[in-house]
Coordinates of C-alpha atoms and ligand atoms in Angstrom, one line a residue:
Chain T
M1 CA 18.7 94.0 151.4
S2 CA 18.7 90.6 153.1
R3 CA 19.0 92.4 156.4
L4 CA 15.3 93.0 156.4
A5 CA 13.7 91.9 159.6
L6 CA 10.1 90.8 159.6
T7 CA 9.8 90.8 163.4
H8 CA 9.2 93.8 165.7
A9 CA 10.1 94.0 169.3
D10 CA 6.6 93.6 170.8
A11 CA 4.9 91.3 168.3
P12 CA 6.4 88.2 166.8
M13 CA 4.3 88.0 163.6
T14 CA 3.8 91.3 161.9
A15 CA 3.2 92.4 158.4
A16 CA 6.0 93.7 156.3
R17 CA 6.0 97.5 156.3
V18 CA 6.9 99.1 153.0
G19 CA 7.5 102.9 152.8
I20 CA 6.9 105.0 149.7
G21 CA 8.6 108.4 149.8
G22 CA 9.4 111.0 147.2
P23 CA 8.7 114.6 146.2
V24 CA 5.1 115.9 145.9
G25 CA 3.5 114.9 142.6
S26 CA 6.1 112.3 141.6
G27 CA 3.4 109.6 141.5
K28 CA 3.4 107.9 144.9
T29 CA -0.4 107.6 145.2
A30 CA -0.5 106.5 141.5
L31 CA 2.0 103.8 142.4
V32 CA 0.0 102.8 145.5
E33 CA -3.1 102.5 143.2
Q34 CA -1.1 100.2 140.8
L35 CA 0.5 98.2 143.6
I36 CA -2.8 97.3 145.3
P37 CA -4.3 95.2 142.5
A38 CA -0.9 93.8 141.5
L39 CA -0.2 92.6 145.0
Q40 CA -3.7 91.3 145.5
A41 CA -3.4 89.4 142.2
R42 CA -0.6 87.5 143.8
G43 CA -2.7 86.7 146.8
I44 CA -0.9 89.1 149.2
D45 CA -3.1 90.5 152.0
I46 CA -2.5 94.2 152.2
A47 CA -3.4 97.5 154.0
V48 CA -2.4 101.1 153.3
I49 CA -1.4 104.1 155.4
T50 CA -1.2 107.6 154.0
N51 CA 0.5 110.6 155.5
D52 CA -1.3 113.5 153.8
L53 CA 0.1 116.9 154.3
V54 CA -2.9 119.1 154.5
T55 CA -5.9 117.1 153.7
A56 CA -7.0 113.4 153.8
E57 CA -7.2 113.6 150.0
D58 CA -4.8 110.7 149.3
A59 CA -6.5 108.4 151.8
E60 CA -9.9 109.3 150.4
R61 CA -8.7 108.7 146.8
V62 CA -7.4 105.2 147.8
R63 CA -10.6 104.5 149.8
R64 CA -12.8 105.4 147.0
S65 CA -10.8 103.7 144.3
G66 CA -12.8 100.5 144.8
L67 CA -9.5 98.6 144.8
I68 CA -9.4 97.9 148.5
D69 CA -11.7 97.7 151.5
P70 CA -11.8 101.3 152.7
E71 CA -11.4 100.1 156.3
R72 CA -7.9 99.0 155.4
V73 CA -6.8 102.5 154.6
S74 CA -5.6 104.7 157.5
A75 CA -4.7 108.4 157.4
V76 CA -2.0 109.8 159.7
E77 CA -1.8 113.6 160.0
A78 CA 1.8 114.9 160.0
G79 CA 1.3 118.3 161.7
A80 CA 3.2 120.0 158.8
C81 CA 6.2 117.7 159.5
P82 CA 6.3 115.1 156.8
H83 CA 9.9 114.2 157.5
T84 CA 9.4 113.9 161.2
V85 CA 6.5 111.5 161.0
I86 CA 8.5 108.9 159.0
R87 CA 11.9 109.5 160.5
E88 CA 12.6 111.1 163.8
D89 CA 9.3 110.4 165.3
P90 CA 7.5 107.6 163.4
T91 CA 5.4 106.6 166.5
L92 CA 2.0 107.6 165.0
N93 CA 2.7 105.6 161.9
I94 CA 3.8 102.6 163.9
E95 CA 0.6 102.8 166.0
A96 CA -1.5 103.1 162.8
A97 CA 0.3 100.0 161.4
D98 CA -0.1 98.0 164.7
E99 CA -3.8 99.0 164.7
L100 CA -4.3 97.7 161.1
E101 CA -2.6 94.5 162.1
R102 CA -4.9 94.1 165.1
R103 CA -8.0 94.7 163.0
F104 CA -6.9 92.6 160.1
P105 CA -4.9 89.7 161.6
G106 CA -3.9 88.1 158.3
V107 CA -2.4 91.3 156.8
E108 CA 1.0 90.5 155.2
L109 CA 2.1 93.8 153.8
I110 CA 1.4 97.4 154.7
L111 CA 2.1 100.2 152.2
L112 CA 2.9 103.5 153.8
E113 CA 2.8 106.6 151.5
S114 CA 4.7 109.5 152.8
G115 CA 3.3 113.0 152.6
G116 CA 5.6 114.0 149.9
D117 CA 8.6 116.1 150.4
N118 CA 12.1 116.9 149.2
L119 CA 15.0 114.8 148.3
A120 CA 16.3 114.6 151.8
S121 CA 13.4 112.5 153.2
T122 CA 14.2 109.0 154.4
F123 CA 12.2 106.4 156.4
S124 CA 13.2 105.2 159.8
R125 CA 14.1 101.5 160.0
D126 CA 12.0 101.3 163.1
L127 CA 9.0 102.1 160.9
T128 CA 9.7 100.2 157.6
D129 CA 11.3 97.0 156.6
F130 CA 11.8 98.3 153.1
W131 CA 11.3 101.7 151.5
M132 CA 11.3 103.1 148.0
F133 CA 11.7 106.6 146.8
V134 CA 9.7 107.7 143.8
I135 CA 11.0 110.5 141.5
D136 CA 9.7 111.3 138.1
V137 CA 11.4 112.1 134.8
A138 CA 9.6 115.5 134.5
G139 CA 11.5 116.6 137.6
G140 CA 14.6 116.6 135.5
D141 CA 17.3 114.1 134.7
D142 CA 19.7 115.8 137.1
I143 CA 17.8 114.6 140.2
P144 CA 19.9 111.4 140.7
R145 CA 23.1 113.5 140.4
K146 CA 22.0 115.7 143.3
R147 CA 22.5 112.6 145.5
G148 CA 19.7 113.4 147.9
P149 CA 19.5 111.0 150.8
G150 CA 16.1 109.7 149.6
V151 CA 17.6 108.8 146.2
I152 CA 20.8 107.3 147.6
R153 CA 19.5 105.4 150.7
A154 CA 16.2 104.0 149.5
D155 CA 16.1 100.2 149.1
L156 CA 14.6 100.8 145.7
L157 CA 14.6 104.0 143.5
V158 CA 11.6 104.2 141.2
I159 CA 11.8 106.6 138.3
N160 CA 8.2 107.2 137.3
K161 CA 6.4 109.0 134.4
V162 CA 8.8 107.5 131.8
D163 CA 6.1 108.3 129.2
L164 CA 7.0 112.0 129.7
A165 CA 10.7 111.6 128.8
P166 CA 10.4 112.7 125.2
H167 CA 8.3 115.7 126.1
V168 CA 10.7 117.1 128.7
G169 CA 13.9 116.3 126.9
V170 CA 15.1 113.6 129.3
D171 CA 17.5 110.9 128.2
L172 CA 16.0 108.0 130.1
A173 CA 18.8 105.6 129.6
R174 CA 21.3 108.1 131.0
M175 CA 19.1 109.0 133.9
Q176 CA 18.8 105.3 134.9
R177 CA 22.5 104.7 134.4
E178 CA 23.4 107.7 136.6
A179 CA 20.9 106.7 139.2
T180 CA 22.3 103.2 139.4
E181 CA 25.8 104.7 139.7
V182 CA 25.1 107.1 142.6
R183 CA 23.3 104.2 144.3
G184 CA 26.2 101.9 144.0
G185 CA 24.3 99.5 141.8
R186 CA 21.3 99.0 144.1
P187 CA 17.9 98.7 142.3
V188 CA 16.5 101.4 140.1
L189 CA 13.2 100.6 138.3
L190 CA 11.3 102.6 135.7
T191 CA 7.5 102.9 135.7
N192 CA 4.6 104.5 134.0
C193 CA 2.0 104.5 136.8
R194 CA -0.7 105.9 134.6
R195 CA -0.6 102.7 132.6
G196 CA 0.8 100.3 135.2
E197 CA 4.0 99.7 133.2
G198 CA 7.0 98.4 135.3
V199 CA 4.8 97.8 138.3
D200 CA 5.2 94.0 138.1
A201 CA 9.0 94.3 138.4
I202 CA 8.4 96.2 141.7
V203 CA 6.1 93.5 143.0
D204 CA 8.7 90.8 142.0
L205 CA 11.3 92.7 144.0
L206 CA 8.9 93.0 147.0
E207 CA 8.0 89.3 146.9
R208 CA 11.7 88.4 146.8
E209 CA 13.2 90.9 149.2
V210 CA 10.4 91.6 151.6
L211 CA 8.1 88.6 151.7
F212 CA 10.9 86.1 151.0
R213 CA 8.7 84.3 148.5
T214 CA 10.7 83.1 145.4
Chain O
M1 CA 16.3 120.8 196.2
F2 CA 18.0 120.6 192.8
D3 CA 18.3 117.0 191.7
R4 CA 20.6 116.8 188.6
G5 CA 19.6 113.3 187.7
E6 CA 15.9 114.2 187.7
A7 CA 16.5 117.6 186.0
L8 CA 18.3 115.8 183.1
A9 CA 15.5 113.2 182.9
L10 CA 13.0 116.1 182.6
L11 CA 15.0 117.6 179.8
Q12 CA 14.9 114.3 177.9
L13 CA 11.3 113.4 178.6
G14 CA 9.9 116.9 178.3
D15 CA 11.7 117.7 175.1
S16 CA 9.5 118.4 172.1
A17 CA 11.8 116.0 170.2
F18 CA 10.7 113.1 172.5
P19 CA 9.3 110.8 169.8
A20 CA 5.7 110.3 171.0
G21 CA 3.9 112.0 168.0
G22 CA 3.2 115.2 169.9
F23 CA 4.0 117.4 166.9
A24 CA 0.8 116.1 165.1
F25 CA -1.5 117.5 167.7
S26 CA -2.5 121.2 167.9
W27 CA -5.3 120.7 170.5
G28 CA -7.5 123.3 168.9
I29 CA -4.9 125.8 167.8
E30 CA -5.4 124.9 164.1
G31 CA -9.2 125.1 164.4
L32 CA -9.3 128.3 166.4
A33 CA -7.0 129.9 163.8
A34 CA -9.1 128.6 160.9
D35 CA -12.2 130.1 162.5
G36 CA -10.5 133.5 163.0
L37 CA -10.3 133.2 166.8
L38 CA -6.6 133.1 167.1
S39 CA -4.3 135.2 165.0
D40 CA -1.5 136.6 167.2
R41 CA 0.6 136.1 170.3
D42 CA -2.0 137.6 172.7
D43 CA -4.6 135.2 171.4
L44 CA -2.2 132.4 171.8
D45 CA -1.3 133.3 175.3
R46 CA -5.0 133.3 176.2
V47 CA -5.6 130.0 174.6
I48 CA -2.6 128.4 176.4
A49 CA -3.8 129.9 179.7
D50 CA -7.3 128.5 179.1
H51 CA -5.8 125.1 178.2
L52 CA -3.7 125.1 181.4
A53 CA -6.1 126.5 183.9
Q54 CA -9.5 125.3 182.7
R55 CA -8.5 122.0 181.3
W56 CA -5.1 120.6 182.2
A57 CA -5.1 121.6 185.9
S58 CA -8.6 120.4 186.6
M59 CA -8.7 117.4 184.2
D60 CA -5.5 115.9 182.9
R61 CA -3.6 116.6 186.1
I62 CA -6.4 115.0 188.2
L63 CA -6.5 112.0 186.0
L64 CA -2.7 111.7 186.0
R65 CA -2.6 111.8 189.8
R66 CA -5.4 109.2 190.1
A67 CA -3.6 106.9 187.7
W68 CA -0.4 107.5 189.6
R69 CA -1.9 106.3 192.8
A70 CA -3.7 103.3 191.2
A71 CA -2.6 100.0 192.7
D72 CA -2.9 97.8 189.6
S73 CA -4.0 97.6 186.0
D74 CA -7.6 97.3 187.0
A75 CA -7.4 100.5 188.9
I76 CA -5.6 102.3 186.1
A77 CA -8.2 101.1 183.6
A78 CA -10.9 102.6 185.9
V79 CA -9.2 106.0 185.7
D80 CA -8.8 105.6 181.9
R81 CA -12.6 105.0 181.6
L82 CA -13.2 108.0 183.8
A83 CA -11.1 110.0 181.3
E84 CA -13.3 108.6 178.5
A85 CA -16.5 109.4 180.3
T86 CA -15.6 112.9 181.3
T87 CA -14.5 114.1 177.8
P88 CA -17.7 114.9 175.9
S89 CA -16.1 115.7 172.6
A90 CA -15.5 112.6 170.5
E91 CA -12.6 114.2 168.7
M92 CA -11.0 115.2 172.0
R93 CA -11.4 111.6 173.3
E94 CA -10.0 110.2 170.1
G95 CA -7.1 112.7 170.1
S96 CA -6.3 111.9 173.7
R97 CA -6.3 108.2 173.0
R98 CA -4.1 108.5 170.0
A99 CA -1.6 110.7 171.8
G100 CA -1.7 108.3 174.8
R101 CA -1.3 105.2 172.8
A102 CA 1.7 106.7 170.9
L103 CA 3.4 107.5 174.1
L104 CA 2.6 104.1 175.5
G105 CA 4.0 102.5 172.4
V106 CA 7.4 104.2 172.9
W107 CA 7.6 103.0 176.4
V108 CA 6.7 99.4 175.4
K109 CA 9.7 99.5 173.1
L110 CA 11.8 101.0 175.9
A111 CA 10.6 98.0 177.9
G112 CA 8.8 99.9 180.6
R113 CA 7.4 97.3 183.0
L114 CA 4.0 99.0 183.7
S115 CA 3.7 100.2 180.1
V116 CA 4.1 96.6 178.7
S117 CA 1.5 95.2 181.0
Y118 CA -1.0 98.0 180.4
R119 CA -0.5 97.9 176.7
A120 CA -2.0 94.5 176.6
R121 CA -5.2 95.9 178.1
V122 CA -5.2 98.9 175.8
S123 CA -4.9 96.7 172.7
A124 CA -8.0 94.8 173.8
D125 CA -10.2 97.8 174.7
P126 CA -10.7 100.7 172.3
R127 CA -11.8 103.0 175.2
L128 CA -8.4 103.0 176.9
G129 CA -5.1 104.7 176.4
H130 CA -5.9 108.3 177.4
L131 CA -2.9 110.6 177.4
A132 CA -3.0 111.8 181.0
V133 CA -3.3 108.2 182.2
V134 CA -0.4 107.0 180.1
Q135 CA 1.7 109.9 181.3
A136 CA 1.3 108.5 184.8
I137 CA 2.2 105.0 183.7
T138 CA 5.2 106.0 181.7
G139 CA 6.3 108.5 184.3
R140 CA 6.4 105.7 186.8
D141 CA 8.3 103.5 184.3
A142 CA 10.8 106.4 183.8
G143 CA 11.4 106.5 187.6
L144 CA 10.0 110.1 187.9
S145 CA 8.5 111.5 191.0
L146 CA 4.8 112.6 190.8
D147 CA 5.9 116.2 190.8
A148 CA 8.2 115.6 187.8
A149 CA 5.5 113.6 185.9
E150 CA 3.0 116.4 186.3
L151 CA 5.6 118.9 185.1
V152 CA 6.3 116.9 182.0
S153 CA 2.6 116.6 181.3
G154 CA 1.9 120.3 181.6
W155 CA 5.1 121.3 179.8
T156 CA 4.6 119.0 176.8
L157 CA 1.1 120.5 176.4
I158 CA 2.5 124.0 176.4
T159 CA 5.3 123.3 173.9
G160 CA 2.9 121.4 171.7
L161 CA 0.5 124.4 171.5
A162 CA 3.3 127.0 170.9
S163 CA 5.0 124.9 168.3
A164 CA 1.8 124.2 166.4
A165 CA 1.2 128.0 166.4
V166 CA 4.7 128.5 164.9
R167 CA 4.1 125.9 162.2
L168 CA 0.8 127.4 161.4
G169 CA 2.5 130.7 160.9
L170 CA 0.6 132.5 163.6
I171 CA 3.6 133.6 165.6
G172 CA 7.4 133.7 165.0
H173 CA 10.1 131.8 166.8
I174 CA 10.9 134.7 169.2
D175 CA 7.2 135.3 170.1
S176 CA 7.0 131.6 170.8
Q177 CA 9.8 131.8 173.4
Q178 CA 7.9 134.7 175.1
S179 CA 4.7 132.7 175.1
L180 CA 6.5 129.7 176.6
A181 CA 8.1 131.8 179.3
R182 CA 4.7 133.1 180.2
A183 CA 3.1 129.7 180.2
R184 CA 5.9 128.4 182.3
A185 CA 5.1 130.9 185.1
L186 CA 1.4 129.9 185.0
L187 CA 2.2 126.2 185.1
A188 CA 4.5 126.8 188.1
D189 CA 1.6 128.7 189.8
L190 CA -0.8 125.9 189.1
L191 CA 1.6 123.2 190.4
A192 CA 2.1 125.1 193.6
D193 CA -1.3 123.9 194.9
A194 CA -1.9 120.2 195.2
P195 CA -5.5 119.2 194.4
D196 CA -7.4 116.9 196.9
D197 CA -7.0 113.2 196.3
D198 CA -10.7 112.9 195.7
A199 CA -11.0 115.7 193.3
M200 CA -13.0 114.7 190.2
P201 CA -11.8 115.6 186.7
S202 CA -13.6 118.5 185.1
S203 CA -12.9 121.0 182.3
F204 CA -14.5 124.1 180.8
T205 CA -12.9 125.1 177.5
P206 CA -15.9 125.4 175.2
F207 CA -14.1 127.2 172.4
I208 CA -11.2 124.8 172.3
D209 CA -13.6 121.8 172.5
I210 CA -15.6 123.1 169.6
A211 CA -12.5 123.9 167.6
V212 CA -11.2 120.3 168.0
S213 CA -14.7 118.8 167.4
R214 CA -15.0 120.7 164.1
G215 CA -11.7 119.3 162.9
P216 CA -13.1 116.5 160.7
L217 CA -15.4 119.1 158.9
R218 CA -12.5 121.2 157.7
A219 CA -11.2 120.3 154.2
V220 CA -7.7 121.6 155.0
R221 CA -6.2 120.1 158.1
M222 CA -2.6 119.4 159.1
F223 CA -3.0 118.3 162.7
T224 CA -4.7 115.3 164.3
T225 CA -6.6 117.6 166.7
Ligands
GDP1 N1 2.1 111.0 132.5 C1 2.2 110.4 133.7 N2 1.5 111.0 134.8 C2 1.6 110.4 135.9 C3 2.3 109.1 136.1 N3 2.2 108.8 137.4 C4 1.4 109.7 138.0 N4 1.0 110.7 137.1 C5 0.3 111.9 137.4 O1 1.0 112.7 138.2 C6 0.2 113.5 139.1 C7 0.6 113.3 140.6 O2 0.5 112.0 140.9 P1 0.2 111.5 142.4 O3 0.2 110.0 142.4 O4 -0.9 112.2 143.0 O5 1.6 112.0 143.1 P2 2.0 112.0 144.6 O6 1.9 113.4 145.1 O7 3.5 111.6 144.6 O8 1.2 111.1 145.4 C8 -1.2 113.0 138.9 O9 -1.9 113.9 138.0 C9 -1.0 111.6 138.2 O10 -2.0 111.3 137.3 C10 3.0 108.6 135.0 O11 3.6 107.5 135.1 N5 2.9 109.3 133.8
MG2 MG1 0.1 111.3 147.1

């Protein structure tokens, strides 16, 4: 992950762009809501972009959360193409990120929540410097074994809703082991985004791998 | 007559896969469908014809041609402000700027000379960056002729409308090809007559303008416009 580049072609000093993908309902917005205060607590200047599928509900939820200046939250419509807007044609998201940087010159990190999709969704490297894929234990512990491109290629795999493991008969340790295996040992972190558990480990990783703070 | 090089450039730049965010704009299709004014291929053909004849040919095309002839960034910006001033609907203006800025952004990354210099202006002035104007700038950067740039402009509008209708479930993939063929003929007709150099941009598409303007009021919305 040291290949991360913090410079973009047309602007020398830009914020790090961090994508958050994963199936609908896996807890992406919940993770964003946890990451905002955790990043702010470490003095990191942030902004957020959401790619809602059919409404601006996620953007509104984050704007109204009271966690962040609502002006720092942008919504990008995906025209029913949640894959396209983060992969084949990420231009509208790139424009939204550039615009946030213009409006908030000190911004260091932009979180970009994908509209939610299947296991095949991946982020373009032209759009993000780092991206994570969020799955949840209630989706079944066979998800990592299905080797979806999202699970395999993300810089970080987050397995969320660990609190639900006992209720859905998931062996968490095995799920994490298999996920790490299919990912060739690249990072897999466990979270409970209802209660904020495991979020600090994600922020540690972002500080180290994306912001190059140690 | 047939220039292979230019034909191939047209296939690339007029392709709906050209990554300038076009897929996120329905230009009123979503709103008209939500209001019960568009439900089948006949309706779609009428809306596309309206878009082309009552808006694109008399508005976008005029702006594109003016921006094409503009001698420098100042003159281009004047056309851009004219686009802003002659578009009464705020949502239409916003959509046109978002689509234009996305296209410009791609050409900045492709190192288009005019695009790079105009982008600096657009970044500093929120009124600038309208789609038709940017289509002229990027068309020049791409080395197209004016004829070809107009064709890309009209054609990407048509494919955008038809593809939005497919994704909204209003028509199927075969219907869509029939609509495209029909619209293609209309576009060719419109392009056969060159407007006067001093023609002013104008449009009269009240239903489309209202549908786009009502966008922010709808709770369920997948498209930018
Ligand atoms: N039990 C539990 N529920 C969670 C957790 N994270 C998110 N949720 C719930 O899962 C649902 C979907 O979360 P959301 O963040 O909207 O998912 P998104 O579609 O991926 O953005 C919501 O009802 C959340 O409250 C978690 O760690 N544990
Ligand atoms: Mg969400």
